[in-house]
Amino acid sequence: MQNQSRIVIENVTPQINCGNIFIKRVVNEIVNVSADVLVDGHDIIEASLLFKHEKERKWSETRMSATSNDVYIASFKTAKQGFYSYKLEGWVDYALNWQHGIVKKIEDNQLVKSELLEGAEILKTLLKKTNKNTAKYLKHLITIFKNNDSYKEAISEVTSKRLQIIFIENPTKFLKNETQEFKVYVDRKKAQFSTWYEFFPRSASEEANEHGTFKDCHKLLPRIADMGFDTLYFPPIHPIGQINRKGKNNTTKAKNDDVGSAWGIGSKHGGHKDIHPELGSIDDFKALITDAKNQGIEVAMDYALQAAPDHPWVKEHPEWFKWRPDGTVQYAENPPKKYQDILPIYWENDSYKNLWKECLDILLYWIDCGITIFRVDNPHTKPYYFWNWVIAEVKKKHPDVLFLAEAFTRPKIMQQLAKQGFTQSYTYFTWRESKHELTEYVNELTQTNQKEYMRPNFWPNTPDINPYHLQGANESKYLQRYVLAATLSSNIGIYGPVFEQMISEAVPGKEEYHMSEKFQICHYNWQLENKLTIFIKTINTIRKENESYQQTNNIKFCFIENDNLIAFYKWNDDKTNETLTVVSLDPYYKQTGTIQLPLAELGIHHGHTVQVKDLVTSNSYNWQNEWNYIELHPTLPFHMFKIKK
């Protein structure tokens, strides 16, 4: 049967993969929807956006507004967590069409007695839809439309705004057309705005050469909270394998006192549901989680699905590994990196359902212990549809749980992981350094459909990555990288003590840390305070006080002719908070330039006075021109301006 409707609805946005992938929002965020809505001829058409939460039966409706070139727009706000559905419908509005036509004839001084009779028939269909007062009014109109003696009154009422509003509020959707349903998943606010700090708990001891414990970590929480971090990420805390254990600096022969890589999970002490005995007990860990939450910090665990050769799984579930003819398992590789201390899981085994269930049980176990955030190690080396399933299963009962995908790999693979359900994603920011690279990359993340499903998390460094531009870098460079990450993206993380203490010695010719903490215990002066730590705290405070920095997508880069200066304007959804950030990319010399204010986006004209207050120094400037002078020095290589109009 052919569709008899005359309405065509196409180019619906947002949608991903023809609606097969859900878009993402957080609570109280807006979903802006648009579509092309067309009809043959010149009839008046209407369109509506319908939406509902998964626990609601009734659709809410908001009328769409026509813009240029047959594009209709509307929006709705996501009030609570979970899935929302939304769809569009369109129809020829014969009532409005009748009113429009008769008004034109009246304006042309034509006699419209026949048209009034047609209107009376249309009004009859509305009587049961309206309240008593409106129905009474409509009955009066029906009477005068049929009475030649009331012609002048009828004409007056036909052209009234009151009748038009009644038609709009009580549409007859004859032969309407409707789109498919689209989905949006709504997370808590933390999915969109978070500030991560990473350290190895085994390095938390105040004493050199002593294995840290969870009890040592308690002492560090006030400092981390005071610096403005709300997420504390621990690398794996599980027992570490003895077989093929790595030595210091990633050597393949470990000495008796070598602690090994935290990612070589599993030993005689247990596997993924167990804790390294030198860190403490499960009760110690739960106490740390509680203490952190009391200080505004959530503990994020590492979820690394791999096994050391002596992991209990190897004997209990040998079918989960791919055995070679010589009775061995090929160790994990990510060329050129080799992980001799790790056995990769064989995901295509016949017992995959049991494997999947065990992987889910691991998550549920730690969630029951109080964990609500997981940083997932190398998710791109596991099946996409496994992630789709396991994340969805967790979210059914634990919607607060968030997942960060640690996947530095090809763009479409990173995007696919986000599509399959990951809450946040590591990015290429770590390597983007020039003005052109930063602008191009951020525009890709925020101005394409990636903004609908991929939430970037900008990390200047990680235990795996010591980028060339930080190797031997000065304090100004570290400041630049932190402020860029913290202002371009609403989600940010640092490998903490190494970053703030500017430890950057590298393996020659590689983006790896020399004497990496991945393979040894390090001792830090946890009481150290320097210019970098002070400014990290300042920047984090500014982020918490300004909503424009708590989102990523509302951004516009501003023209400034100096390639060593980058500037961008950000705003929250209702534009009650607007900021302008300017960063020097030169860590050695003063840089100057003239920045062009985005007048159109600010909603002001040339000559309108704008006050910009530097949120770091508290200095204020009154700008009356579109072009304004900027000067930045390596000692303080950035401005974070709040705009007042």
XYZ file of C-alpha atoms in Angstrom:
645
model
C 0.000 0.000 0.000
C 1.429 3.379 -0.956
C 1.665 6.237 1.513
C -1.238 8.590 0.781
C 0.260 11.414 2.802
C 1.540 14.333 0.778
C 4.159 15.266 3.366
C 7.817 14.397 2.913
C 10.129 14.508 5.963
C 13.830 13.987 5.360
C 17.320 15.009 6.474
C 16.411 14.647 10.134
C 19.182 15.734 12.466
C 20.556 14.687 14.799
C 20.729 11.042 13.878
C 23.619 8.619 13.593
C 23.799 5.734 11.122
C 20.200 6.225 9.959
C 18.989 6.180 13.543
C 20.596 2.840 14.389
C 22.971 4.514 16.855
C 21.681 6.669 19.706
C 22.950 10.190 20.268
C 24.092 11.340 23.722
C 23.189 14.098 26.137
C 23.379 14.785 29.869
C 20.579 15.738 32.229
C 19.037 19.141 31.417
C 20.837 19.374 28.103
C 18.972 20.436 24.968
C 18.404 18.322 21.872
C 18.048 20.599 18.848
C 16.195 18.825 16.045
C 15.808 19.897 12.419
C 14.406 18.368 9.248
C 13.313 19.229 5.729
C 9.499 19.150 5.590
C 7.937 19.433 2.132
C 4.558 19.264 0.411
C 3.455 19.454 -3.181
C 1.735 22.680 -4.192
C 1.295 25.628 -1.867
C -0.716 24.258 1.049
C 0.105 25.259 4.599
C 1.876 22.477 6.438
C 2.726 21.943 10.078
C 5.236 19.700 11.821
C 5.784 18.586 15.387
C 8.606 17.125 17.406
C 7.427 14.343 19.717
C 9.546 12.982 22.562
C 9.244 10.852 25.677
C 11.400 9.198 28.312
C 11.593 5.409 28.238
C 9.491 5.225 31.422
C 6.758 7.463 30.024
C 3.806 6.235 27.972
C 2.606 9.516 26.551
C 4.507 11.527 23.982
C 5.195 15.193 24.671
C 4.794 17.434 21.653
C 6.314 20.716 20.604
C 5.462 22.457 17.342
C 8.320 22.958 14.926
C 9.134 26.360 13.450
C 9.705 26.917 9.753
C 12.991 28.536 8.785
C 14.452 29.131 5.337
C 14.519 26.581 2.538
C 11.807 24.311 4.033
C 13.851 23.526 7.134
C 11.842 23.087 10.342
C 13.377 23.213 13.811
C 12.410 22.428 17.396
C 14.085 21.299 20.584
C 13.478 19.508 23.853
C 15.309 19.267 27.152
C 16.395 15.947 28.640
C 15.089 16.114 32.194
C 16.316 12.777 33.540
C 18.744 9.936 32.896
C 18.053 7.021 30.598
C 16.777 6.693 27.054
C 14.527 9.192 25.334
C 12.790 8.561 22.035
C 11.995 11.320 19.578
C 10.302 11.456 16.199
C 8.784 13.981 13.811
C 5.395 14.167 12.202
C 4.038 16.476 9.533
C 0.652 17.158 7.977
C -1.226 19.456 5.666
C -3.141 21.745 7.993
C -6.456 22.152 6.133
C -7.900 24.437 8.807
C -5.035 26.914 8.605
C -5.021 26.466 4.859
C -8.731 27.435 4.747
C -8.146 30.460 6.981
C -5.176 31.624 4.931
C -7.145 31.329 1.693
C -10.278 33.081 2.903
C -8.267 35.932 4.432
C -6.570 36.527 1.087
C -9.955 36.696 -0.631
C -11.344 39.054 2.002
C -8.324 41.314 1.539
C -9.152 41.287 -2.192
C -12.745 42.335 -1.400
C -14.183 39.046 -2.677
C -17.478 37.600 -1.437
C -16.719 34.541 0.717
C -20.142 33.116 1.668
C -19.309 29.681 0.259
C -15.933 29.694 1.996
C -17.647 30.510 5.318
C -19.833 27.439 4.939
C -16.709 25.355 4.368
C -15.252 26.864 7.525
C -18.328 25.913 9.511
C -17.763 22.259 8.573
C -14.137 22.488 9.672
C -15.131 24.006 13.022
C -17.555 21.155 13.715
C -14.618 18.718 13.783
C -12.996 20.721 16.577
C -15.902 20.820 19.029
C -14.954 17.612 20.829
C -11.283 18.568 21.059
C -11.674 21.828 22.925
C -12.752 22.951 26.383
C -16.241 24.292 27.125
C -15.429 27.959 26.636
C -13.690 27.350 23.323
C -16.449 24.997 22.158
C -19.030 27.661 22.980
C -17.085 30.175 20.910
C -16.809 27.753 17.984
C -20.551 27.040 18.055
C -21.134 30.770 17.839
C -18.812 30.965 14.833
C -20.604 28.078 13.128
C -23.901 29.945 13.561
C -22.692 33.261 12.178
C -20.786 31.581 9.326
C -24.101 30.135 8.140
C -26.109 33.321 8.652
C -25.919 35.900 5.871
C -27.090 38.584 8.303
C -23.918 38.044 10.355
C -21.583 38.320 7.388
C -19.590 41.310 8.706
C -19.100 39.695 12.124
C -18.129 36.429 10.456
C -15.476 38.155 8.355
C -14.101 39.855 11.460
C -13.840 36.548 13.341
C -12.301 34.712 10.388
C -9.351 37.083 10.409
C -8.899 37.013 14.180
C -5.768 35.788 15.914
C -7.956 33.886 18.359
C -9.234 31.542 15.682
C -5.747 30.981 14.309
C -4.483 30.000 17.752
C -7.363 27.535 18.160
C -6.436 25.915 14.847
C -2.782 25.689 15.846
C -3.524 24.237 19.289
C -6.083 21.723 18.005
C -4.770 20.405 14.716
C -6.505 17.803 12.629
C -3.603 15.681 11.414
C -5.315 14.203 8.397
C -3.007 11.849 6.465
C -0.017 12.852 8.564
C 3.400 11.435 7.860
C 5.711 10.257 10.608
C 9.405 9.456 10.827
C 10.972 6.508 12.543
C 11.853 6.848 16.216
C 15.329 8.041 17.134
C 17.060 7.495 20.459
C 19.068 9.686 22.808
C 20.792 8.347 25.896
C 21.012 10.755 28.798
C 23.835 10.487 31.331
C 24.466 12.365 34.528
C 26.359 15.657 34.316
C 29.713 14.002 35.103
C 29.683 12.450 31.641
C 30.061 15.917 30.138
C 32.182 17.662 32.740
C 34.960 15.939 34.670
C 38.514 16.609 35.818
C 40.673 13.491 36.155
C 43.856 12.899 38.158
C 45.828 9.687 37.684
C 48.430 8.162 39.966
C 49.664 4.696 40.908
C 48.586 3.817 44.459
C 51.724 1.718 44.875
C 53.705 4.998 44.621
C 51.679 6.758 47.319
C 53.983 5.994 50.221
C 55.760 8.863 51.967
C 58.810 6.631 52.307
C 61.155 5.947 49.394
C 61.394 2.354 48.120
C 58.295 1.367 50.075
C 55.193 -0.090 48.399
C 52.247 2.274 48.802
C 48.879 1.196 50.157
C 45.295 2.383 49.996
C 45.812 3.823 53.468
C 48.613 5.986 52.038
C 46.211 7.181 49.355
C 43.846 8.590 51.985
C 46.484 11.195 52.858
C 46.588 12.444 49.254
C 42.854 12.965 48.810
C 42.652 16.446 50.422
C 45.426 17.726 48.137
C 43.793 16.302 45.003
C 40.404 17.701 45.995
C 41.921 21.098 46.804
C 43.470 21.232 43.328
C 39.989 20.864 41.854
C 40.005 17.283 40.594
C 36.775 15.303 40.885
C 37.889 11.948 39.454
C 40.797 9.883 40.763
C 41.869 7.218 38.308
C 43.930 4.246 39.450
C 45.751 1.944 37.031
C 44.925 -1.724 37.711
C 44.970 -2.619 41.412
C 44.819 -6.384 40.907
C 47.458 -9.053 41.650
C 50.367 -8.894 39.178
C 51.663 -12.007 37.456
C 55.053 -13.506 38.218
C 55.531 -15.345 34.917
C 57.219 -13.096 32.318
C 56.973 -10.165 34.726
C 58.505 -6.988 33.329
C 61.463 -5.320 35.008
C 62.310 -1.668 35.336
C 62.242 0.316 32.104
C 60.250 -2.448 30.373
C 63.043 -5.021 30.455
C 61.960 -8.606 29.847
C 63.928 -10.004 32.774
C 62.610 -8.935 36.142
C 64.710 -8.946 39.291
C 63.393 -10.325 42.535
C 62.352 -6.899 43.799
C 60.680 -5.739 40.566
C 56.968 -5.057 40.981
C 55.998 -5.568 37.333
C 53.426 -3.834 35.170
C 50.060 -3.230 36.788
C 48.454 -4.324 33.510
C 49.942 -7.845 33.800
C 46.852 -8.907 35.723
C 46.525 -12.177 37.617
C 48.645 -14.432 39.815
C 48.326 -17.025 42.570
C 46.725 -14.210 44.582
C 43.766 -13.962 42.204
C 42.487 -12.145 39.140
C 40.180 -9.316 38.125
C 37.999 -9.505 41.240
C 40.965 -9.423 43.592
C 43.304 -6.773 44.953
C 47.086 -6.787 44.995
C 47.883 -7.916 48.557
C 50.477 -5.159 49.135
C 47.884 -2.452 48.422
C 45.573 -3.614 51.179
C 42.269 -5.394 51.601
C 38.912 -4.999 49.889
C 37.699 -3.209 53.016
C 40.617 -0.789 52.716
C 39.638 -0.086 49.133
C 35.979 0.463 49.997
C 37.001 2.841 52.782
C 39.101 4.808 50.282
C 36.174 5.026 47.851
C 33.940 6.358 50.635
C 36.532 8.845 51.854
C 37.056 10.120 48.297
C 33.318 10.587 47.733
C 33.072 12.549 50.951
C 35.644 14.930 49.468
C 33.888 15.259 46.125
C 36.035 12.721 44.280
C 34.947 9.564 42.476
C 37.463 6.743 42.152
C 37.776 5.400 38.607
C 39.039 1.850 38.146
C 40.968 0.443 35.237
C 39.070 -2.275 33.371
C 41.712 -4.216 31.448
C 40.487 -7.451 29.876
C 43.715 -9.400 29.574
C 45.620 -11.911 31.670
C 49.110 -12.628 32.909
C 50.318 -16.165 32.117
C 49.594 -17.168 35.731
C 46.112 -15.615 35.896
C 43.591 -18.140 37.335
C 41.667 -18.001 34.045
C 44.518 -19.714 32.206
C 43.941 -22.950 34.131
C 40.242 -22.545 34.878
C 39.212 -21.451 31.380
C 41.929 -22.450 28.906
C 39.311 -22.209 26.128
C 39.388 -18.404 26.554
C 42.885 -18.322 25.074
C 44.182 -19.305 21.649
C 46.730 -22.063 22.045
C 49.361 -22.665 19.401
C 50.485 -26.142 18.294
C 53.476 -25.979 20.650
C 51.190 -25.467 23.656
C 51.900 -21.756 24.113
C 49.841 -18.597 23.699
C 51.186 -15.703 21.638
C 51.710 -12.781 23.993
C 49.956 -9.483 23.331
C 51.418 -7.043 20.830
C 50.602 -3.556 19.626
C 53.474 -3.052 17.176
C 56.055 -1.885 17.858
C 55.138 -2.482 21.509
C 55.386 -6.004 22.926
C 53.670 -7.209 26.094
C 55.382 -10.470 26.986
C 53.702 -10.422 30.411
C 50.162 -10.450 28.968
C 48.089 -13.125 27.254
C 45.338 -11.720 25.009
C 41.861 -13.162 25.340
C 40.592 -15.224 22.399
C 37.206 -13.610 21.843
C 36.103 -15.999 19.109
C 36.163 -19.076 21.344
C 33.116 -21.367 21.518
C 32.580 -20.471 25.176
C 32.300 -16.749 24.465
C 28.968 -16.436 26.286
C 30.591 -17.559 29.536
C 33.465 -15.190 28.883
C 31.101 -12.274 28.288
C 29.185 -13.108 31.463
C 32.382 -13.197 33.499
C 33.450 -9.822 32.094
C 30.070 -8.387 33.090
C 30.332 -9.941 36.546
C 33.694 -8.200 37.053
C 32.071 -4.827 36.441
C 29.094 -5.598 38.664
C 31.394 -6.766 41.465
C 33.301 -3.484 41.566
C 30.136 -1.451 41.144
C 28.821 -3.163 44.263
C 32.018 -2.021 45.978
C 31.170 1.599 45.117
C 32.873 2.172 41.760
C 30.904 4.315 39.281
C 33.582 5.072 36.650
C 35.738 2.747 34.570
C 38.658 3.663 32.352
C 38.765 0.839 29.809
C 42.181 -0.287 28.609
C 42.622 -0.908 24.876
C 38.915 -1.423 24.078
C 39.686 -1.396 20.352
C 41.284 -4.849 20.701
C 37.981 -6.364 21.830
C 34.795 -6.882 19.765
C 32.653 -3.767 19.291
C 29.431 -5.657 19.880
C 30.745 -6.990 23.170
C 31.069 -3.398 24.376
C 27.600 -2.571 23.118
C 26.207 -5.470 25.119
C 28.179 -5.147 28.352
C 27.755 -1.366 28.667
C 24.020 -1.663 28.019
C 23.722 -4.435 30.613
C 25.466 -2.304 33.222
C 23.393 0.775 32.391
C 20.108 -1.099 32.873
C 20.609 -1.239 36.629
C 23.388 1.301 37.120
C 22.773 4.336 34.897
C 25.301 6.420 36.862
C 28.220 4.277 35.693
C 30.504 5.935 33.130
C 33.018 4.384 30.724
C 36.122 6.099 29.290
C 37.578 4.441 26.172
C 41.376 4.420 26.168
C 41.919 3.873 22.464
C 44.643 5.801 20.654
C 44.018 4.279 17.262
C 42.475 5.075 13.893
C 39.717 7.723 13.870
C 36.838 5.531 12.744
C 37.688 2.879 15.312
C 37.626 5.474 18.098
C 34.341 6.774 16.732
C 32.882 3.267 16.578
C 33.650 2.663 20.250
C 31.807 5.865 21.103
C 28.871 4.731 18.979
C 28.744 1.411 20.810
C 28.167 3.142 24.135
C 31.373 4.511 25.662
C 30.638 7.650 27.671
C 33.924 9.440 26.987
C 36.871 8.948 24.648
C 40.594 9.590 24.718
C 41.622 11.782 21.792
C 44.484 12.977 19.620
C 44.815 16.182 21.636
C 47.971 14.743 23.181
C 49.713 15.224 19.825
C 47.951 18.322 18.481
C 50.259 21.268 19.028
C 50.041 23.960 16.340
C 47.211 26.454 15.975
C 46.107 24.829 12.724
C 46.157 21.314 14.218
C 44.210 22.336 17.309
C 41.620 24.349 15.410
C 41.076 21.677 12.774
C 40.774 18.884 15.338
C 38.431 20.675 17.729
C 36.223 21.754 14.814
C 36.067 18.127 13.699
C 34.947 17.060 17.174
C 32.422 19.872 17.662
C 31.126 20.858 14.226
C 30.477 17.423 12.695
C 28.079 14.715 13.830
C 30.799 13.429 16.168
C 29.500 15.999 18.648
C 26.290 13.970 18.956
C 27.890 10.759 20.222
C 31.595 11.223 21.061
C 32.583 13.087 24.216
C 36.304 13.901 24.072
C 38.535 13.763 27.125
C 41.767 15.735 26.617
C 44.904 14.337 28.297
C 48.210 16.232 27.915
C 50.092 13.089 29.005
C 49.529 9.494 30.148
C 51.809 6.804 31.624
C 52.039 5.421 28.072
C 52.648 8.730 26.307
C 55.362 11.265 27.000
C 54.806 13.488 23.936
C 57.849 14.985 22.272
C 56.717 18.544 22.988
C 56.802 17.890 26.756
C 60.207 16.218 26.747
C 62.494 18.777 28.371
C 59.750 21.400 28.187
C 59.717 24.444 30.421
C 57.036 25.516 32.867
C 55.296 27.730 30.324
C 54.799 24.794 27.957
C 53.170 22.730 30.681
C 50.889 25.648 31.526
C 49.917 26.006 27.862
C 49.075 22.341 27.494
C 46.970 22.256 30.645
C 44.968 25.389 29.905
C 44.367 24.276 26.303
C 43.053 20.892 27.447
C 40.972 22.408 30.256
C 39.306 25.100 28.137
C 38.912 23.382 24.775
C 37.361 20.275 26.340
C 35.015 19.982 29.294
C 36.555 16.606 30.170
C 40.265 16.618 30.993
C 42.788 14.354 32.677
C 46.457 14.310 33.611
C 48.909 11.674 34.710
C 49.255 13.764 37.809
C 52.520 13.732 39.740
C 54.642 13.349 36.609
C 52.866 16.251 34.897
C 52.763 18.693 37.794
C 56.408 18.001 38.710
C 57.387 18.283 35.026
C 59.193 14.937 34.957
C 59.871 14.404 31.269
C 62.968 12.281 30.731
C 62.214 10.012 27.803
C 63.416 6.809 26.224
C 65.648 8.208 23.442
C 63.721 8.665 20.211
C 60.405 7.520 21.706
C 57.341 9.116 23.298
C 57.813 7.009 26.415
C 58.954 7.906 29.903
C 62.421 6.757 30.931
C 62.218 4.584 34.039
C 58.470 4.518 33.571
C 56.265 4.180 36.608
C 54.425 1.445 34.727
C 57.220 -0.924 35.728
C 58.421 0.366 39.078
C 57.474 2.186 42.249
C 58.264 5.899 42.172
C 58.710 8.232 45.095
C 57.260 11.740 44.892
C 57.267 14.797 47.080
C 53.499 14.921 47.463
C 53.734 18.190 49.378
C 55.358 19.988 46.465
C 53.704 23.233 45.432
C 54.923 25.133 42.407
C 53.590 27.650 39.930
C 52.119 24.858 37.821
C 50.145 23.306 40.689
C 48.863 26.743 41.711
C 47.620 27.501 38.195
C 46.116 24.032 37.770
C 44.037 24.732 40.878
C 43.092 28.178 39.556
C 42.068 26.852 36.147
C 40.030 24.035 37.682
C 38.232 26.524 39.933
C 37.381 28.727 36.953
C 35.997 25.704 35.104
C 33.717 24.881 38.022
C 32.411 28.441 38.210
C 31.712 28.953 34.489
C 29.251 26.762 32.598
C 30.713 27.671 29.215
C 33.797 25.643 30.179
C 31.625 22.733 31.341
C 30.721 21.785 27.787
C 32.749 21.249 24.632
C 30.557 21.842 21.592
C 29.577 25.524 21.930
C 32.819 26.945 20.597
C 33.917 29.353 17.885
C 37.527 30.117 17.077
C 38.256 33.812 16.726
C 40.493 35.309 14.095
C 43.846 36.515 15.365
C 46.555 37.016 12.782
C 49.442 35.628 14.865
C 49.815 31.834 14.465
C 51.432 31.695 17.899
C 48.164 32.864 19.469
C 44.951 30.859 19.513
C 41.626 32.329 20.669
C 38.126 30.930 21.047
C 34.720 31.995 22.337
C 32.553 29.576 24.351
C 29.050 29.835 25.782
C 26.494 27.815 27.714
C 23.173 26.893 26.111
C 21.236 29.971 27.212
C 24.251 32.306 26.820
C 24.144 33.429 30.426
C 27.820 32.549 30.674
C 30.212 33.525 27.882
C 33.987 33.291 27.924
C 36.873 34.179 25.662
C 40.128 32.241 25.974
C 43.418 33.316 24.433
C 46.510 31.111 24.695
C 50.058 31.694 23.529
C 51.618 28.641 21.879
C 55.132 30.050 22.309
C 56.748 28.993 25.617
C 59.783 31.274 25.196
C 58.867 34.711 23.841
C 56.218 37.407 24.170
C 53.490 37.240 21.532
C 51.115 40.004 20.469
C 48.162 40.209 18.145
C 44.775 41.727 17.449
C 41.749 39.543 18.114
C 38.468 39.875 16.255
C 35.435 39.659 18.522
C 32.655 37.399 17.163
C 30.052 40.174 17.124
C 27.312 38.134 15.435
C 27.581 35.291 17.935
C 27.700 37.762 20.811
C 24.564 39.442 19.465
C 26.080 42.922 19.511
C 27.064 45.546 16.968
C 30.294 47.396 16.327
C 30.797 50.095 18.946
C 28.909 48.264 21.673
C 31.022 48.201 24.844
C 32.072 44.749 26.027
C 33.794 44.210 29.349
C 36.188 41.275 29.527
C 37.382 40.257 32.967
C 40.461 38.090 33.266
C 39.391 35.339 35.660
C 43.009 34.597 36.580
C 44.305 38.100 37.357
C 40.913 39.822 37.969
C 41.941 42.615 35.580
C 39.065 44.036 33.497
C 39.138 45.703 30.081
C 36.441 47.642 28.231
C 36.461 46.899 24.512
C 34.408 49.063 22.161
C 35.911 47.871 18.890
C 35.632 44.664 16.931
C 39.443 44.337 16.909
C 41.372 44.392 20.203
C 45.013 44.151 21.185
C 46.354 41.083 23.008
C 49.784 40.582 24.585
C 50.897 37.376 26.306
C 54.177 36.440 28.004
C 55.604 32.979 28.799
C 55.243 33.715 32.520
C 51.435 33.753 32.129
C 50.718 32.502 28.603
C 46.920 32.700 28.628
C 43.818 34.783 29.299
C 40.540 33.311 30.514
C 38.117 36.199 30.021
C 34.530 36.316 31.222
C 32.434 38.461 28.887
C 29.961 41.047 30.138
C 27.833 42.894 27.579
